[in-house]
mmCIF file of C-alpha atoms and ligand atoms in Angstrom:
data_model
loop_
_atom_site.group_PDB
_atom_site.id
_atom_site.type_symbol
_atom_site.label_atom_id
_atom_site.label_comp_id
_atom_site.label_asym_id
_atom_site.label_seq_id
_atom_site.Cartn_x
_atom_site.Cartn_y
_atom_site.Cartn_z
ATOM 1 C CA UNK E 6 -80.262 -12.516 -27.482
ATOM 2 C CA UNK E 7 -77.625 -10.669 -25.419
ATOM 3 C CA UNK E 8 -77.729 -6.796 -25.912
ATOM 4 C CA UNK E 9 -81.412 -6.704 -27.037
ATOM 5 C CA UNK E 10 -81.938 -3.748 -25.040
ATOM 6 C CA UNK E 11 -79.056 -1.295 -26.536
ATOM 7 C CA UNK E 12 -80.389 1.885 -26.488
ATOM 8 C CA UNK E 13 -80.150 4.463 -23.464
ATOM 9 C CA UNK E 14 -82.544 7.141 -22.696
ATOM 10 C CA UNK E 15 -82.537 9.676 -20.190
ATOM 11 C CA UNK E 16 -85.669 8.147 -18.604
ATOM 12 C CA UNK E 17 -83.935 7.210 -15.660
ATOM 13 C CA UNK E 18 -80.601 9.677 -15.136
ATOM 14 C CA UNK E 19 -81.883 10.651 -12.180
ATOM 15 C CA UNK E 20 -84.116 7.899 -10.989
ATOM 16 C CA UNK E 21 -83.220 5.825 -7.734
ATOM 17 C CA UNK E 22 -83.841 2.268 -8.367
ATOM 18 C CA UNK E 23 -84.137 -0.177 -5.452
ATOM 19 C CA UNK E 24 -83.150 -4.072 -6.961
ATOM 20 C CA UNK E 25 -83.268 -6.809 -4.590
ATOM 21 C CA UNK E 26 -81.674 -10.272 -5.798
ATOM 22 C CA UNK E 27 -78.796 -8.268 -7.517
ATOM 23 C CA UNK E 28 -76.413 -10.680 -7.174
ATOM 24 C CA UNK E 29 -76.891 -13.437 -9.960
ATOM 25 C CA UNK E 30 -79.648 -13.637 -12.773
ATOM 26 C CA UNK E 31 -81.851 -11.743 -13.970
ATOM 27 C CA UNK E 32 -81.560 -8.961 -10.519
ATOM 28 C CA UNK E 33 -77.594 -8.539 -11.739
ATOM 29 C CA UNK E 34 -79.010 -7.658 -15.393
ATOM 30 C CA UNK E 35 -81.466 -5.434 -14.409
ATOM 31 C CA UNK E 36 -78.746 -3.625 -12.067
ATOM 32 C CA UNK E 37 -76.281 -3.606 -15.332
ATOM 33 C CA UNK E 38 -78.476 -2.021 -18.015
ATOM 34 C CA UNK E 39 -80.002 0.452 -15.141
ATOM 35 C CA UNK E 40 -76.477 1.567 -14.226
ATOM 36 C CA UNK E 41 -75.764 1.811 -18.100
ATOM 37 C CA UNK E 42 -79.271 4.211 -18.089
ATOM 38 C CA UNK E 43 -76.907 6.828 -15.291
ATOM 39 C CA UNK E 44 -79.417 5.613 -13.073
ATOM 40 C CA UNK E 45 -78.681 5.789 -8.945
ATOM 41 C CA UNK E 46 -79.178 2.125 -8.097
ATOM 42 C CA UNK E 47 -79.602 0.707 -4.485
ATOM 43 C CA UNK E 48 -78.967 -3.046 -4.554
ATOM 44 C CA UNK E 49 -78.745 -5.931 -2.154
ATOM 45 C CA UNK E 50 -78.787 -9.362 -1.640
ATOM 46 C CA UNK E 51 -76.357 -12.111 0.742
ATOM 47 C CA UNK E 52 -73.660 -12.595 -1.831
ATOM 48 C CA UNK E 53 -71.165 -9.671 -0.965
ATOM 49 C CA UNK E 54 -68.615 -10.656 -3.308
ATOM 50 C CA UNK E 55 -71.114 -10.718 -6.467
ATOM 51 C CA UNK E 56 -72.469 -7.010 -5.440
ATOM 52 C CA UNK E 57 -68.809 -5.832 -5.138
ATOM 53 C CA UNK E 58 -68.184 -6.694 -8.948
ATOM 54 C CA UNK E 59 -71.364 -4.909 -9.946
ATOM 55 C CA UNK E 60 -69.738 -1.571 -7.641
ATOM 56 C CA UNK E 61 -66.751 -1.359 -10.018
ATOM 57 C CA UNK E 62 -69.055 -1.032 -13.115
ATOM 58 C CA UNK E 63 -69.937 2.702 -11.442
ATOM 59 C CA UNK E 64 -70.233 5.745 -9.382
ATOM 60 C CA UNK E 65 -74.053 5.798 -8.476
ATOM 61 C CA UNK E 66 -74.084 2.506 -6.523
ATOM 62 C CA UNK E 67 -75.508 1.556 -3.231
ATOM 63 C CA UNK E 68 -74.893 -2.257 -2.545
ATOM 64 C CA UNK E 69 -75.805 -3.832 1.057
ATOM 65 C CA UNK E 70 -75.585 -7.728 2.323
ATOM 66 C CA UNK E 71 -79.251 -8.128 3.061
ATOM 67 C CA UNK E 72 -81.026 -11.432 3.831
ATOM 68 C CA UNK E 73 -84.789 -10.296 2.622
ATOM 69 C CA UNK E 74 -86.156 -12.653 4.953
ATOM 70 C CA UNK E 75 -84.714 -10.622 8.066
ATOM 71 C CA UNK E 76 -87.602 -7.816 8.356
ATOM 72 C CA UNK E 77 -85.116 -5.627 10.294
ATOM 73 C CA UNK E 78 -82.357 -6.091 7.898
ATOM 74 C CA UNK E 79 -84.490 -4.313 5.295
ATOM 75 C CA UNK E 80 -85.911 -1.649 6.973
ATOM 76 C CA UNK E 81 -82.183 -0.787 7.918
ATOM 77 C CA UNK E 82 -81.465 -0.963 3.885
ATOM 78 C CA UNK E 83 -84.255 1.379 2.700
ATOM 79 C CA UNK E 84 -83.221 3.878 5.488
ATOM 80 C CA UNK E 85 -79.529 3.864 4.403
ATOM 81 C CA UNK E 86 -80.611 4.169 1.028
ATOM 82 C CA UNK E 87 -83.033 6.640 1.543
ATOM 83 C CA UNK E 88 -79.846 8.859 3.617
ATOM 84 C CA UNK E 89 -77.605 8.045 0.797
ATOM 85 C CA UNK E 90 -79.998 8.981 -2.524
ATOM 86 C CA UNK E 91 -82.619 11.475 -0.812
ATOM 87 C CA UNK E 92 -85.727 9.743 -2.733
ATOM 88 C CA UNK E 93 -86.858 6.191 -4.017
ATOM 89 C CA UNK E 94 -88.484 6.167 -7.690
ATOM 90 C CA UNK E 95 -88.783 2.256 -8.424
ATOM 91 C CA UNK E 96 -88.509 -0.391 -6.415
ATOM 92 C CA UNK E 97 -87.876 -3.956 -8.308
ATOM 93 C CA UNK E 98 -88.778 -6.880 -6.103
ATOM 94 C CA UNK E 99 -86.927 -9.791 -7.228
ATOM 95 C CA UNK E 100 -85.139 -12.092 -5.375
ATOM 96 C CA UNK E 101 -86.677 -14.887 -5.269
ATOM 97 C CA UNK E 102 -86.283 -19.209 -4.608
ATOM 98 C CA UNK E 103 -87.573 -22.014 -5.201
ATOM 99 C CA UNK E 104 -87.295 -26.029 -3.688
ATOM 100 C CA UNK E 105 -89.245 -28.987 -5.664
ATOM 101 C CA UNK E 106 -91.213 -31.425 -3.520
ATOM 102 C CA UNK E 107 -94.509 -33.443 -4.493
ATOM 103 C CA UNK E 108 -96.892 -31.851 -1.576
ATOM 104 C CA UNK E 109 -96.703 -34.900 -0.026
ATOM 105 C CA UNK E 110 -93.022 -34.975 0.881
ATOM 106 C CA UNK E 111 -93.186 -30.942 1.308
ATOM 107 C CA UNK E 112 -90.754 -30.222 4.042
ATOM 108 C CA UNK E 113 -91.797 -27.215 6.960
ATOM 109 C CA UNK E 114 -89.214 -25.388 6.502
ATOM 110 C CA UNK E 115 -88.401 -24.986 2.612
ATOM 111 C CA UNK E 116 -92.071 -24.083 2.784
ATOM 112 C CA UNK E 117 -91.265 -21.360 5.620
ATOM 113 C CA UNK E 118 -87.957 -19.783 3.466
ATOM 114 C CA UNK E 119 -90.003 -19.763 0.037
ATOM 115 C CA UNK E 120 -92.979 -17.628 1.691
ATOM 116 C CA UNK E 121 -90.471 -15.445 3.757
ATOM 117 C CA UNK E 122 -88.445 -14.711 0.648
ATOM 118 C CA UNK E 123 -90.675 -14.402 -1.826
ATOM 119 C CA UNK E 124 -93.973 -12.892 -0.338
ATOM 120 C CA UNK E 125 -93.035 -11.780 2.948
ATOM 121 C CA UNK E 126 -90.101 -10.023 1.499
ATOM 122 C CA UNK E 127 -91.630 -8.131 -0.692
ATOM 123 C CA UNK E 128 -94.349 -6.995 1.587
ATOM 124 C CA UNK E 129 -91.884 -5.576 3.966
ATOM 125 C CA UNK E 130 -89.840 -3.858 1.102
ATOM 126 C CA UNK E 131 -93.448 -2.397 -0.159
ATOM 127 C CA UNK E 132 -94.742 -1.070 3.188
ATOM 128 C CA UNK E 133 -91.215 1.162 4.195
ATOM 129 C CA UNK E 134 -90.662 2.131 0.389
ATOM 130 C CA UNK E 135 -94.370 3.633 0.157
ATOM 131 C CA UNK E 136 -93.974 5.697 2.773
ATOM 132 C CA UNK E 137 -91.030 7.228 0.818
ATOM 133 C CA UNK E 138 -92.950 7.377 -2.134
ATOM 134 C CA UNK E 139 -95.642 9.097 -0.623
ATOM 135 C CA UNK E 140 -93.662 12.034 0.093
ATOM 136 C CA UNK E 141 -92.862 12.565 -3.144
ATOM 137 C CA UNK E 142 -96.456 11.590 -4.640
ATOM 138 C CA UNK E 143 -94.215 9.384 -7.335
ATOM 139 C CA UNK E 144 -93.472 5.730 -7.599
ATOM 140 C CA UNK E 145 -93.299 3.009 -9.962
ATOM 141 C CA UNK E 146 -92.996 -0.771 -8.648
ATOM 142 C CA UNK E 147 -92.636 -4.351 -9.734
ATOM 143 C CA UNK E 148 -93.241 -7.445 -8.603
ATOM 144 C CA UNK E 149 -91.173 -10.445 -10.357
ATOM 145 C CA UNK E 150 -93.952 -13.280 -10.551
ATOM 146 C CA UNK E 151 -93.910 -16.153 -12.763
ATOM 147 C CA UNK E 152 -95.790 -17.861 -15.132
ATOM 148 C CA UNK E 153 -95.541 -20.702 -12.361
ATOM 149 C CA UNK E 154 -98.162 -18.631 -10.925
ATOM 150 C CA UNK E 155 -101.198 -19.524 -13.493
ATOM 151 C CA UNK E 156 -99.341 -22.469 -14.927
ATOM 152 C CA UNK E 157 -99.153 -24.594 -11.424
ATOM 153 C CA UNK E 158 -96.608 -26.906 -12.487
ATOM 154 C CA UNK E 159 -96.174 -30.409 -10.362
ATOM 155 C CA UNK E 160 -93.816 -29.972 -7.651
ATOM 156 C CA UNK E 161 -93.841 -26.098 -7.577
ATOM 157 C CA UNK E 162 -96.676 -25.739 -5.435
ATOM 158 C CA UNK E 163 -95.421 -23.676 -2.892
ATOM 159 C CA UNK E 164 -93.526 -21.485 -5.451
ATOM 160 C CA UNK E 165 -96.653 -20.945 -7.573
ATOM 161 C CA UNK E 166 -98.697 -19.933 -4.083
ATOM 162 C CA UNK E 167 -96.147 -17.643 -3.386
ATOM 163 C CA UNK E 168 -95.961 -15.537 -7.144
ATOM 164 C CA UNK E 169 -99.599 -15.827 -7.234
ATOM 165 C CA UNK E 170 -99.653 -14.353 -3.866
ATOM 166 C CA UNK E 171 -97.289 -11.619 -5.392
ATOM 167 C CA UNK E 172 -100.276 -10.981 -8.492
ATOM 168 C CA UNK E 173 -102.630 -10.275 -6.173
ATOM 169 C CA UNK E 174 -100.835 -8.354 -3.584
ATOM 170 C CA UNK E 175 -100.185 -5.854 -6.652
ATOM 171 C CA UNK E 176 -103.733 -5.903 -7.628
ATOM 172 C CA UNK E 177 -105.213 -5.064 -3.515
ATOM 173 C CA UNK E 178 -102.364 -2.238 -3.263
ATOM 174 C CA UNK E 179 -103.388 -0.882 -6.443
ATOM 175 C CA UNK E 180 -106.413 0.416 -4.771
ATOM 176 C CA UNK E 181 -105.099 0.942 -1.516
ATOM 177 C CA UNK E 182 -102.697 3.326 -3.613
ATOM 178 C CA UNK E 183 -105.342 4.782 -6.297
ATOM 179 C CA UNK E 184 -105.333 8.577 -5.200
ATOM 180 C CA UNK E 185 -101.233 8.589 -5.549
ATOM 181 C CA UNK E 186 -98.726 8.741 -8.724
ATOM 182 C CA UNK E 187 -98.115 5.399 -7.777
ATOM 183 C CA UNK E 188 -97.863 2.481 -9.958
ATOM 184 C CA UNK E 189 -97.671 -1.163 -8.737
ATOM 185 C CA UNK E 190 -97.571 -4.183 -11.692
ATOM 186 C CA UNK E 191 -96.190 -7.853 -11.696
ATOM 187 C CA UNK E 192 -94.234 -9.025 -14.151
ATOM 188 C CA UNK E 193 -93.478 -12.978 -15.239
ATOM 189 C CA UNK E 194 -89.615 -12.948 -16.776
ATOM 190 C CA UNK E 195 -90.618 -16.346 -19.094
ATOM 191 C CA UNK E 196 -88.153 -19.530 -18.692
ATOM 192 C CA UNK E 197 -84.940 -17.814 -18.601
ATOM 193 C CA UNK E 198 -81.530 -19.438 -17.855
ATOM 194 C CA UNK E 199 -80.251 -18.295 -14.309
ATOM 195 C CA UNK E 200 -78.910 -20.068 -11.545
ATOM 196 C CA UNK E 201 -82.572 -20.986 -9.966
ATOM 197 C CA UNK E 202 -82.935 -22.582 -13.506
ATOM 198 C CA UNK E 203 -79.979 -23.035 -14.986
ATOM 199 C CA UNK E 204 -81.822 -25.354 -18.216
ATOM 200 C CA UNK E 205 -84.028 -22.408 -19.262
ATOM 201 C CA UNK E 206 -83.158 -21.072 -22.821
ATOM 202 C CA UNK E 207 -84.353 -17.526 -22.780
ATOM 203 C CA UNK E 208 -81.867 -14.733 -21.662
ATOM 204 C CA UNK E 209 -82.905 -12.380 -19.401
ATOM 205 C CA UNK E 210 -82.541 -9.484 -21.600
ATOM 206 C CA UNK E 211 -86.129 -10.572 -23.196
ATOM 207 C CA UNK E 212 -87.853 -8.994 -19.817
ATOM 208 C CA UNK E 213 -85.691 -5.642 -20.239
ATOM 209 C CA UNK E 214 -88.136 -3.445 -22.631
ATOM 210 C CA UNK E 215 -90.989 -4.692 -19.597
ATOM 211 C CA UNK E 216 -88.755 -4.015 -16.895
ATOM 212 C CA UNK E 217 -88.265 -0.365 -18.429
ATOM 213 C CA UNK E 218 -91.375 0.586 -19.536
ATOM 214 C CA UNK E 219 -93.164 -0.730 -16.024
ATOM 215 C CA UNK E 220 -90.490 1.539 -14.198
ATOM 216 C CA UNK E 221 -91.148 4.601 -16.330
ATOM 217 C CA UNK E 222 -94.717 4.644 -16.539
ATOM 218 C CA UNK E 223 -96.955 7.524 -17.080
ATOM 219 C CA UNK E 224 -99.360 8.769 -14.727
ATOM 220 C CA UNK E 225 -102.224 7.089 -16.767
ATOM 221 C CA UNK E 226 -100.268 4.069 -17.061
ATOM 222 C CA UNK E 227 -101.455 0.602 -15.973
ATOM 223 C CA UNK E 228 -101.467 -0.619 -12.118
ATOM 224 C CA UNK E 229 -102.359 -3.680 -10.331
ATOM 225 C CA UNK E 230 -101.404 -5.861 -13.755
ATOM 226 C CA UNK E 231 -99.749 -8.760 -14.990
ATOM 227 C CA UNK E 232 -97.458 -8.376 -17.780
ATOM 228 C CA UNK E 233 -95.066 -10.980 -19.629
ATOM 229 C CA UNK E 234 -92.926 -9.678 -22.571
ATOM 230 C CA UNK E 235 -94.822 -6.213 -23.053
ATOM 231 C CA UNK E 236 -98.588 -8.048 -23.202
ATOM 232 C CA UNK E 237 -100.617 -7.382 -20.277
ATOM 233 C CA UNK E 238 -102.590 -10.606 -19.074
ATOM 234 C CA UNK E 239 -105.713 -10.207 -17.318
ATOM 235 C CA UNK E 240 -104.865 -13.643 -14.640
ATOM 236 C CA UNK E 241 -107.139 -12.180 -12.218
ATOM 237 C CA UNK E 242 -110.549 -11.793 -13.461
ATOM 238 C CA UNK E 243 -112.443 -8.829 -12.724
ATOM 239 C CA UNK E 244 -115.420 -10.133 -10.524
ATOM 240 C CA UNK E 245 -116.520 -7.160 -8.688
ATOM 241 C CA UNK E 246 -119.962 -7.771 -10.265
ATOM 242 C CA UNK E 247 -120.741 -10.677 -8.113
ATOM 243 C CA UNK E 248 -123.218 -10.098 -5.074
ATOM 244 C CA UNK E 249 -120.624 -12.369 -2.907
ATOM 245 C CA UNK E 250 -123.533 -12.575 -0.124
ATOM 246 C CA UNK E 251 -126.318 -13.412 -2.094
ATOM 247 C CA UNK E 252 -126.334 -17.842 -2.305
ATOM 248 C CA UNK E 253 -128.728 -17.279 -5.085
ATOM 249 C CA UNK E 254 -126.757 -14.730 -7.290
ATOM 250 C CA UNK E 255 -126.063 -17.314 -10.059
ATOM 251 C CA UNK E 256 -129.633 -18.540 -9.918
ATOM 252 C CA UNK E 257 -131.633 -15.383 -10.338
ATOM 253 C CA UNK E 258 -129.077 -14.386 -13.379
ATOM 254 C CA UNK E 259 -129.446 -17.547 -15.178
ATOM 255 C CA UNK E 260 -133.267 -17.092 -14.967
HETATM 256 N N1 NAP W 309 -85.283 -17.846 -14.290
HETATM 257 C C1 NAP W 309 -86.551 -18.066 -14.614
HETATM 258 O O1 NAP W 309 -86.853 -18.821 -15.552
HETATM 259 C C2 NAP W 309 -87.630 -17.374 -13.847
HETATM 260 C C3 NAP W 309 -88.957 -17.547 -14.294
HETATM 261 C C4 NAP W 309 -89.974 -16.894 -13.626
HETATM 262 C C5 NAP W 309 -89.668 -16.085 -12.553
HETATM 263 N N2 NAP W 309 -88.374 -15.947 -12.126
HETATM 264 C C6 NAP W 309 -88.147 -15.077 -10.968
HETATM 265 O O2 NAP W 309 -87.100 -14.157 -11.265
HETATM 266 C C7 NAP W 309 -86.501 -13.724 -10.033
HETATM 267 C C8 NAP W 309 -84.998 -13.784 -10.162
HETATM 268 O O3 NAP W 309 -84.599 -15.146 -10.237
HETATM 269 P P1 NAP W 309 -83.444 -15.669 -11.201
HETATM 270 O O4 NAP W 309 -84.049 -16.581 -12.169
HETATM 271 O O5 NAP W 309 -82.623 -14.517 -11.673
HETATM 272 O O6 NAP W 309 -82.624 -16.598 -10.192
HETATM 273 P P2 NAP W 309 -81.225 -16.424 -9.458
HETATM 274 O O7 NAP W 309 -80.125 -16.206 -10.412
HETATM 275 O O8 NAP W 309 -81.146 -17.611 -8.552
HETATM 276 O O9 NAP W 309 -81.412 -15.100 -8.613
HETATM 277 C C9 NAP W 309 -82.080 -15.054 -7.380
HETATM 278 C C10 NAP W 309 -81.602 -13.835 -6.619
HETATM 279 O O10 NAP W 309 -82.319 -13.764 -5.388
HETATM 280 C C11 NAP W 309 -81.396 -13.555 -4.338
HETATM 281 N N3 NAP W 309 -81.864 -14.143 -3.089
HETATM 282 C C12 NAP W 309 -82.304 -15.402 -2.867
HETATM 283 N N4 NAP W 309 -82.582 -15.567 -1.552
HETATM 284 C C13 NAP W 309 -82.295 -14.387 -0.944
HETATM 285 C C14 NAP W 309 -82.346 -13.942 0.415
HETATM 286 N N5 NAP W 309 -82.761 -14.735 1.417
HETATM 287 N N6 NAP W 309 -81.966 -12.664 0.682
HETATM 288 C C15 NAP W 309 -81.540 -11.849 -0.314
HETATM 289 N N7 NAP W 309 -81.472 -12.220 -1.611
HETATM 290 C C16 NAP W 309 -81.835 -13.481 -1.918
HETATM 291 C C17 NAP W 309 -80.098 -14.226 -4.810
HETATM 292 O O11 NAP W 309 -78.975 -13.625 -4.169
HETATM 293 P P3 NAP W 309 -78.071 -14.288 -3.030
HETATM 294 O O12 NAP W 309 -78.080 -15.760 -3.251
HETATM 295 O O13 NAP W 309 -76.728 -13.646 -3.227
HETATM 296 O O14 NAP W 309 -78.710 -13.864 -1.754
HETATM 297 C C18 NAP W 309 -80.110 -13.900 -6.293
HETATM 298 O O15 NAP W 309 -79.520 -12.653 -6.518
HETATM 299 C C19 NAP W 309 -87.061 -14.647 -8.949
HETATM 300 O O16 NAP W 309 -88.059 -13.975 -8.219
HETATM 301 C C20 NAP W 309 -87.643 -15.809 -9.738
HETATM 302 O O17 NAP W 309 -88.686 -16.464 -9.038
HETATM 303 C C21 NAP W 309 -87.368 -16.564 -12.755
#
């Protein structure tokens, strides 16, 4: 399935594209066919070495050693990538982890490192890239969630909590970002074969055509969505309808 995505465009030539979790997976092939788009791409993660390889490919590359779960370390990485590039125009949140444990056995501190790098992260990376945004009233943003999120999988607990916390994140600043040319969606990648799960089958270049058209939306385009392989999934059900304060809502309306 290698090379699905072949075609360029000039949607991005002059696009700066944050990627976090460039290193390995499917961060490094979302870096590879963005830098094959001419797009300026700003990457980071804690495997130096890997982001050097990615720096010979081209020209319009920003890499950084960043741990995401070291709030000042990313607020240091937007800034130098906001000095380098001038702008931000998508920001891909996607390094992520994950430990297996019964909840039983669940140890502190796995628990601790999952949230911090994949919810806390994110956050962080959301609130000092919107201010940039803002500025330039455009933005386009994903989340990398998982179908872990809806399919709550034994032994993934604390990674499903943490993507599903990612789904709904997207949906709250959705709103919160409603009067701006800002788009935030979440994105599941399906089983593909990386190093967090090496047995998965798919290749990563299934998610590109999502990973593209989220990043270049339109200015009526979709926000606060889940989407897996182009389909958009409605996971969190619209239940504004519901008179939260009233104990008897349910009975008067089945009356
Ligand atoms: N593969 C799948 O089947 C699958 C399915 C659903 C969702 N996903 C999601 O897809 C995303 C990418 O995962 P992947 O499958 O490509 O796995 P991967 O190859 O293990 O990639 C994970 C990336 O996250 C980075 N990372 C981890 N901890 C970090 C930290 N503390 N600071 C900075 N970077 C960190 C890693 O870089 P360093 O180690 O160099 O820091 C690596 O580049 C994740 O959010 C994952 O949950 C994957």
């Amino acid at each position: 399935m290698d090379g699905l995505v072949k075609k360029t465009t000039k949607l991005f030539e002059d696009k700066v594209i944050v990627i976090t979790g460039a290193s390995s997976g499917l961060g490094n092939k979302i870096t590879k066919e963005f830098i094959k788009e001419n797009a300026n791409v700003s990457i980071c993660a804690r495997r130096l070495f890997k982001l050097k390889k990615i720096r010979k490919h081209k020209a319009k590359v920003f890499f950084q050693k960043v741990d995401v779960s070291n709030e000042k370390a990313i607020i240091k990485f937007i800034k130098k990538t906001v000095k380098i590039f001038g702008k931000i125009d998508v920001l891909i949140n996607n390094a992520g982890i994950t430990r297996q444990s019964e909840i039983e056995n669940i140890n502190y501190n796995d628990l601790k490192k999952i949230f911090e790098v994949n919810l806390f992260a994110p956050v962080i990376f959301l609130r000092e890239t919107l201010k940039i945004m803002k500025k330039k009233n455009y933005g386009r943003i994903i989340n990398i969630s998982s179908g872990g999120s809806t399919n709550c999988t034994e032994t993934f607990s604390a990674y499903s909590a943490s993507k599903a916390a990612l789904n709904t994140l997207a949906k709250t600043l959705s709103k919160e970002i409603k009067n701006y040319n800002i788009k935030v969606n979440t994105m599941s990648p399906g089983p593909c074969k990386t190093e967090m799960f090496p047995k998965n089958k798919l290749s990563t270049s299934l998610s590109m055509p999502t990973i593209k058209y989220l990043s270049s939306l339109s200015k009526t385009g979709p926000s606060g969505k889940f989407f897996w392989f182009m389909k958009k999934i409605e996971i969190i059900p619209d239940l504004s309808h519901i008179d939260w304060s009233n104990p008897n809502y349910f009975k008067k309306k089945n009356k």
